[in-house]
Coordinates of C-alpha atoms in Angstrom, one line a residue:
M16 CA 0.0 0.0 0.0
C17 CA 1.4 3.4 -1.0
Q18 CA 1.8 5.9 1.7
N19 CA 1.2 9.6 1.3
P20 CA 4.4 11.6 1.0
S21 CA 5.2 13.6 4.1
P22 CA 4.3 17.3 3.9
G23 CA 6.8 19.3 2.0
S24 CA 8.7 16.2 0.6
N25 CA 7.9 17.2 -3.0
S26 CA 6.9 20.8 -2.6
N27 CA 9.3 23.7 -3.1
P28 CA 12.5 21.6 -2.7
N29 CA 15.6 23.6 -1.8
P30 CA 17.3 24.9 -4.9
S31 CA 20.4 22.9 -6.0
G32 CA 23.8 24.4 -5.7
E33 CA 23.9 25.0 -9.4
E34 CA 20.6 26.9 -9.3
Q35 CA 21.8 29.0 -6.3
A36 CA 25.0 29.8 -8.3
R37 CA 23.0 31.0 -11.3
E38 CA 20.8 33.1 -9.1
G39 CA 23.8 34.6 -7.3
K40 CA 25.4 35.4 -10.7
K41 CA 22.3 37.1 -11.9
Q42 CA 22.0 39.2 -8.8
A43 CA 25.7 40.2 -9.0
Q44 CA 25.2 41.2 -12.7
V45 CA 22.2 43.4 -11.8
Q46 CA 24.2 45.0 -9.0
E47 CA 27.2 45.6 -11.2
L48 CA 25.2 47.2 -13.9
A49 CA 23.3 49.3 -11.4
R50 CA 26.6 50.5 -10.0
R51 CA 28.0 51.4 -13.4
L52 CA 24.8 53.4 -14.1
A53 CA 25.0 55.2 -10.8
D54 CA 28.8 55.9 -10.6
G55 CA 30.3 55.5 -14.0
D56 CA 31.2 58.2 -16.5
V57 CA 29.1 58.9 -19.6
A58 CA 30.8 56.1 -21.6
A59 CA 30.4 53.6 -18.8
R60 CA 26.7 54.5 -18.3
V61 CA 26.1 54.2 -22.1
Q62 CA 27.7 50.7 -22.2
A63 CA 25.7 49.6 -19.1
A64 CA 22.5 50.7 -20.7
R65 CA 23.4 48.8 -23.9
D66 CA 24.2 45.7 -21.8
I67 CA 20.8 45.9 -20.1
R68 CA 19.1 46.3 -23.5
K69 CA 20.8 43.2 -24.8
L70 CA 20.0 41.1 -21.8
A71 CA 16.4 42.3 -21.7
R72 CA 15.8 41.5 -25.3
A73 CA 17.1 37.9 -24.7
S74 CA 15.0 36.9 -21.7
A75 CA 11.8 37.6 -19.9
K76 CA 13.5 36.7 -16.7
A77 CA 16.1 39.3 -17.3
R78 CA 13.4 41.9 -17.8
S79 CA 12.0 41.1 -14.5
A80 CA 15.4 41.0 -12.8
F81 CA 16.3 44.5 -14.0
A82 CA 12.9 46.0 -13.0
V83 CA 14.3 47.5 -9.8
P84 CA 14.7 51.2 -8.9
A85 CA 18.5 50.9 -8.8
V86 CA 18.4 50.2 -12.6
V87 CA 15.2 52.0 -13.8
Q88 CA 15.8 55.4 -12.1
P89 CA 19.3 55.9 -13.4
L90 CA 18.1 55.0 -16.9
V91 CA 15.3 57.5 -16.6
S92 CA 17.8 60.1 -15.4
M93 CA 19.8 59.6 -18.6
L94 CA 16.8 60.6 -20.9
P95 CA 17.4 64.4 -20.6
S96 CA 21.2 64.0 -21.0
P97 CA 22.9 66.5 -23.4
D98 CA 24.6 63.5 -25.0
P99 CA 22.4 62.0 -27.8
E100 CA 24.2 58.6 -27.4
A101 CA 23.3 58.5 -23.7
R102 CA 19.6 59.4 -24.5
E103 CA 19.4 56.8 -27.2
S104 CA 20.9 54.0 -25.1
A105 CA 18.7 54.7 -22.2
L106 CA 15.6 54.8 -24.4
L107 CA 16.4 51.5 -25.9
A108 CA 17.1 49.9 -22.6
L109 CA 13.8 51.2 -21.1
L110 CA 11.9 50.2 -24.2
N111 CA 13.2 46.6 -24.0
L112 CA 12.5 46.4 -20.2
A113 CA 8.9 47.5 -20.8
V114 CA 8.1 45.1 -23.6
R115 CA 5.6 42.4 -22.5
N116 CA 6.1 43.3 -18.8
E117 CA 3.3 45.3 -17.2
R118 CA 5.1 45.8 -13.9
N119 CA 8.1 47.3 -15.7
K120 CA 5.8 49.7 -17.7
D121 CA 4.3 51.0 -14.5
E122 CA 7.7 51.2 -12.7
I123 CA 9.1 53.3 -15.6
V124 CA 6.2 55.7 -15.5
K125 CA 6.4 56.0 -11.7
S126 CA 10.1 56.8 -12.0
G127 CA 9.2 60.0 -13.9
A128 CA 9.9 58.9 -17.5
V129 CA 6.9 60.5 -19.1
P130 CA 8.0 64.2 -18.9
H131 CA 11.4 63.3 -20.4
L132 CA 9.7 61.3 -23.2
I133 CA 7.5 64.3 -24.0
E134 CA 10.6 66.4 -24.5
L135 CA 12.1 63.8 -26.7
L136 CA 9.0 63.8 -28.9
R137 CA 9.9 67.5 -29.6
S138 CA 13.6 66.6 -30.4
E139 CA 15.0 67.8 -33.7
I140 CA 16.8 64.4 -34.0
G141 CA 14.4 62.1 -35.9
S142 CA 15.7 58.8 -34.5
L143 CA 15.2 60.1 -30.9
R144 CA 11.7 61.3 -31.7
E145 CA 10.7 57.9 -33.1
L146 CA 12.3 55.9 -30.3
A147 CA 10.3 58.1 -27.9
T148 CA 7.2 57.4 -29.9
A149 CA 7.8 53.7 -29.6
A150 CA 8.4 54.1 -25.8
V151 CA 5.1 56.0 -25.4
L152 CA 3.3 53.4 -27.4
T153 CA 4.7 50.6 -25.2
L154 CA 4.0 52.4 -21.9
S155 CA 0.5 53.4 -23.0
A156 CA -0.5 49.8 -23.4
S157 CA -0.8 49.6 -19.6
P158 CA -4.2 50.9 -18.4
S159 CA -2.7 52.6 -15.3
N160 CA -0.4 54.7 -17.5
K161 CA -2.9 56.1 -20.0
R162 CA -4.2 59.1 -18.0
T163 CA -0.6 60.2 -17.0
I164 CA 0.5 60.1 -20.6
T165 CA -2.6 61.8 -22.0
S166 CA -2.5 64.7 -19.4
S167 CA 1.2 65.2 -20.2
G168 CA 0.5 66.7 -23.6
A169 CA 1.5 63.7 -25.6
V170 CA -1.5 63.7 -28.0
P171 CA -0.6 66.8 -30.2
L172 CA 3.0 65.7 -30.4
L173 CA 2.0 62.2 -31.5
V174 CA -0.1 63.8 -34.2
Q175 CA 2.9 65.6 -35.4
I176 CA 4.8 62.3 -35.7
L177 CA 1.7 61.0 -37.5
I178 CA 2.0 63.9 -40.0
S179 CA 5.8 64.0 -40.6
G180 CA 7.4 60.8 -39.2
S181 CA 8.7 57.8 -41.0
I182 CA 6.3 55.0 -41.8
Q183 CA 7.2 53.1 -38.6
G184 CA 6.9 56.3 -36.6
K185 CA 3.4 56.9 -38.1
V186 CA 2.3 53.4 -37.3
D187 CA 3.6 53.7 -33.7
A188 CA 1.9 57.0 -33.3
V189 CA -1.5 55.6 -34.5
T190 CA -1.2 52.7 -32.0
A191 CA -0.2 55.0 -29.2
L192 CA -3.1 57.4 -29.9
Y193 CA -5.5 54.5 -30.1
N194 CA -4.2 53.2 -26.7
L195 CA -4.8 56.6 -25.2
S196 CA -8.3 56.8 -26.7
T197 CA -9.3 53.7 -24.7
C198 CA -8.6 55.3 -21.3
K199 CA -11.7 54.8 -19.2
E200 CA -10.7 57.6 -16.9
S201 CA -10.5 60.1 -19.8
P202 CA -13.1 58.8 -22.3
N203 CA -13.4 62.0 -24.3
L204 CA -10.0 62.2 -26.0
T205 CA -9.8 65.2 -28.4
L206 CA -7.7 64.7 -31.5
P207 CA -6.5 67.7 -33.7
V208 CA -8.2 67.9 -37.1
E209 CA -4.7 67.8 -38.7
A210 CA -4.7 64.0 -38.0
V211 CA -7.4 63.4 -40.6
K212 CA -5.2 63.5 -43.8
P213 CA -2.5 61.1 -42.5
L214 CA -5.1 58.7 -41.0
L215 CA -7.0 58.5 -44.2
I216 CA -3.9 58.0 -46.3
L217 CA -2.8 55.2 -43.9
L218 CA -6.2 53.6 -43.9
K219 CA -6.4 53.8 -47.7
D220 CA -3.1 52.0 -48.1
S221 CA -3.6 49.4 -45.4
K222 CA -5.4 46.0 -45.5
K223 CA -8.9 47.0 -44.3
Y224 CA -9.3 43.9 -42.1
S225 CA -6.0 44.4 -40.3
K226 CA -5.7 45.5 -36.6
F227 CA -4.0 48.7 -37.8
A228 CA -7.0 49.6 -40.0
E229 CA -9.2 49.1 -36.9
K230 CA -7.1 51.6 -34.9
A231 CA -7.0 54.2 -37.7
A232 CA -10.7 53.9 -38.3
A233 CA -11.4 54.2 -34.6
L234 CA -9.4 57.5 -34.4
L235 CA -11.3 58.8 -37.5
E236 CA -14.6 58.1 -35.8
I237 CA -13.4 60.2 -32.8
I238 CA -12.5 63.1 -35.0
S239 CA -15.7 62.8 -37.0
K240 CA -17.7 63.9 -34.0
T241 CA -16.7 67.6 -34.4
E242 CA -17.7 69.9 -37.3
E243 CA -14.1 70.5 -38.2
G244 CA -13.5 66.8 -38.2
W245 CA -16.4 65.7 -40.4
T246 CA -15.7 68.6 -42.8
S247 CA -12.1 67.6 -43.2
I248 CA -12.9 64.0 -43.7
S249 CA -15.5 64.8 -46.5
E250 CA -13.1 67.2 -48.2
F251 CA -10.2 64.8 -48.4
D252 CA -9.8 63.3 -51.9
E253 CA -11.2 59.7 -51.8
G254 CA -11.8 60.0 -48.0
I255 CA -15.4 58.8 -48.2
L256 CA -14.5 56.2 -50.8
T257 CA -11.8 54.9 -48.4
L258 CA -14.4 54.5 -45.6
V259 CA -16.8 52.8 -48.0
E260 CA -14.1 50.3 -49.0
T261 CA -13.4 49.7 -45.3
I262 CA -17.1 48.9 -44.8
E263 CA -16.9 46.4 -47.7
E264 CA -13.6 44.8 -46.9
G265 CA -12.9 45.4 -43.2
S266 CA -13.0 43.4 -40.0
L267 CA -16.0 43.6 -37.7
L268 CA -14.4 46.4 -35.7
S269 CA -13.1 48.5 -38.7
T270 CA -16.5 48.3 -40.4
E271 CA -18.2 49.4 -37.2
Y272 CA -15.9 52.5 -36.9
A273 CA -16.1 53.3 -40.6
V274 CA -19.9 53.2 -40.7
G275 CA -19.8 55.4 -37.6
V276 CA -17.8 58.0 -39.5
L277 CA -20.3 58.1 -42.4
F278 CA -23.2 58.1 -40.0
S279 CA -21.7 61.1 -38.2
L280 CA -21.4 63.0 -41.5
C281 CA -24.9 62.3 -42.7
R282 CA -26.5 62.8 -39.3
N283 CA -24.9 66.3 -38.9
C284 CA -25.5 67.5 -42.4
R285 CA -27.6 65.1 -44.5
A286 CA -28.2 67.6 -47.3
K287 CA -24.5 68.1 -47.8
Y288 CA -23.2 64.6 -47.4
R289 CA -26.0 62.3 -48.7
E290 CA -25.1 62.5 -52.3
L291 CA -21.3 62.3 -51.6
I292 CA -21.8 59.0 -49.8
L293 CA -24.2 57.6 -52.4
K294 CA -21.8 58.6 -55.2
E295 CA -19.1 56.3 -53.7
G296 CA -21.4 53.3 -53.9
A297 CA -22.0 52.8 -50.2
I298 CA -25.3 51.0 -50.4
P299 CA -24.1 47.4 -51.1
G300 CA -21.7 47.4 -48.2
L301 CA -24.2 49.0 -45.9
L302 CA -26.8 46.4 -46.8
L303 CA -24.3 43.6 -46.1
L304 CA -23.4 45.2 -42.8
T305 CA -27.0 45.1 -41.6
V306 CA -26.7 41.3 -41.6
E307 CA -23.0 40.6 -40.8
G308 CA -21.8 43.5 -38.7
T309 CA -21.6 43.9 -34.9
N310 CA -24.9 44.9 -33.2
K311 CA -23.7 48.5 -33.2
A312 CA -22.6 48.4 -36.8
Q313 CA -26.0 46.9 -37.9
A314 CA -27.9 49.6 -36.1
R315 CA -25.8 52.4 -37.6
A316 CA -26.0 50.9 -41.1
R317 CA -29.8 50.7 -40.9
E318 CA -30.1 54.3 -39.7
L319 CA -27.7 55.5 -42.4
L320 CA -29.5 53.6 -45.1
D321 CA -32.7 55.4 -44.0
M322 CA -31.0 58.8 -44.1
L323 CA -29.6 58.0 -47.6
R324 CA -33.1 57.2 -48.9
D325 CA -34.6 59.9 -51.3
D326 CA -37.6 61.3 -49.4
S327 CA -39.1 62.7 -52.6
R328 CA -39.8 59.2 -54.0
P329 CA -42.1 56.5 -52.6
K330 CA -40.3 54.6 -49.8
R331 CA -38.0 51.9 -51.3
V332 CA -37.3 48.6 -49.7
V333 CA -34.1 49.0 -47.8
S334 CA -32.4 47.9 -44.6
K335 CA -34.8 46.0 -42.2
D336 CA -37.6 45.6 -44.8
L337 CA -35.1 43.9 -47.2
E338 CA -33.8 41.6 -44.5
T339 CA -37.4 40.5 -43.7
I340 CA -38.2 39.7 -47.3
V341 CA -35.0 37.8 -47.8
Y342 CA -35.5 35.9 -44.6
D343 CA -39.1 34.9 -45.6
I344 CA -37.8 33.6 -49.0
A345 CA -35.0 31.7 -47.2
T346 CA -37.5 30.1 -44.8
R347 CA -39.7 28.9 -47.7
V348 CA -36.7 27.5 -49.6
D349 CA -34.7 25.8 -46.8
G350 CA -37.0 25.8 -43.7
P351 CA -36.7 27.8 -40.5
V352 CA -33.6 26.0 -39.2
K353 CA -31.4 26.9 -42.2
A354 CA -33.1 30.2 -42.9
P355 CA -30.6 32.6 -41.2
E356 CA -27.6 31.2 -43.1
T357 CA -29.5 31.0 -46.4
A358 CA -30.7 34.6 -45.9
K359 CA -27.1 35.8 -45.4
K360 CA -26.0 34.0 -48.6
L361 CA -28.9 35.5 -50.6
L362 CA -28.1 38.9 -49.4
R363 CA -24.4 38.5 -50.1
D364 CA -25.2 37.4 -53.7
M365 CA -27.5 40.4 -54.1
V366 CA -24.8 42.8 -52.8
K367 CA -22.1 41.2 -55.0
R368 CA -24.4 41.5 -58.1
N369 CA -25.1 45.1 -57.2
M370 CA -21.4 45.9 -56.9
E371 CA -20.7 44.1 -60.3
L372 CA -23.3 46.2 -62.0
S373 CA -22.0 49.4 -60.4
I374 CA -18.5 48.6 -61.6
T375 CA -19.8 47.9 -65.1
R376 CA -21.6 51.2 -65.2
L377 CA -18.5 53.0 -64.1
Q378 CA -16.4 51.3 -66.7
L379 CA -18.9 52.2 -69.5
R380 CA -19.1 55.8 -68.2
A381 CA -15.3 56.0 -68.2
A382 CA -15.1 54.6 -71.7
S383 CA -17.6 57.0 -73.1
C384 CA -15.6 60.0 -71.6
T385 CA -12.3 58.8 -73.1
P386 CA -11.3 61.1 -76.0
K387 CA -10.6 59.2 -79.3
A388 CA -7.1 59.3 -80.7
P389 CA -6.7 61.6 -83.7
L390 CA -6.3 60.1 -87.1
I391 CA -2.8 60.3 -88.5

């Protein structure tokens, strides 16, 4: 008969001598790098920061081991250094400590990094600006840091990166702004209207179902709630078309945000924007969205379809009425169990055919407008 093991016989055994040696070596390494950061000259501190970055990149355990005030605070104190090399090495070390480690993110912010990062966002050195953008992006992923970063004045500076930064800088700025927009303590984030053009360009060039498209569309929806915002969106060349394409091709979230923008335009000035939205062929995508979108997107699509209807004509079958008719047909064809799926397929086929006809009409119109080559 087997006997139960005595308490503690298999739980938390004492570490072996080899494990103790490894732990002791790790602690000695942390202490040595902390000493060099605190007492070394500029060159020694730069090298210590580079060593920390290298170790943090290689191991999650190293990221945790270096998340101590004796390491984090000296790195933060290097951020306002007059030496660009010191600033860059400290930024990279802090950035790698913060990646995939919420406790480190919070520790870095508590150590006073945010004001220094804001100054670096103003730097005339492009590489420092964009490293600071990446750092703000990483730190803003922690819910407890969002309010501190937003209240520091980061938003207009991130918009400047969005306008004039490199492609990677713009992508990081969009993600950082999106992170800040989800702060529950500051739900009404205000974005400058200058963000409209770069956001629409990025959305136009991105895959509409990507996570990045979701973030860009979400920020455009925020901007569309102001008069300056919806005016700027409507005046941008192919701005409305980009949103229509997002509704047709996007993920559940990006379509929800995109229809929210068009809904905002039409709700605030139907007489001005109705024809512009219709001109870009929004109806097929909106019809499909009434069936396949999120609950919020479906409701907005139905309301927008009603606003796009021509009141001077007898009421046409759109939105909810069309869904009911299609569902009734599907029920008669395949029975009530399969009706929802059949209805979706029928509606998709209708939308696809509508889009094909629209494309054909546009091609014929373009061909008729093409001037004939002169005879030679």
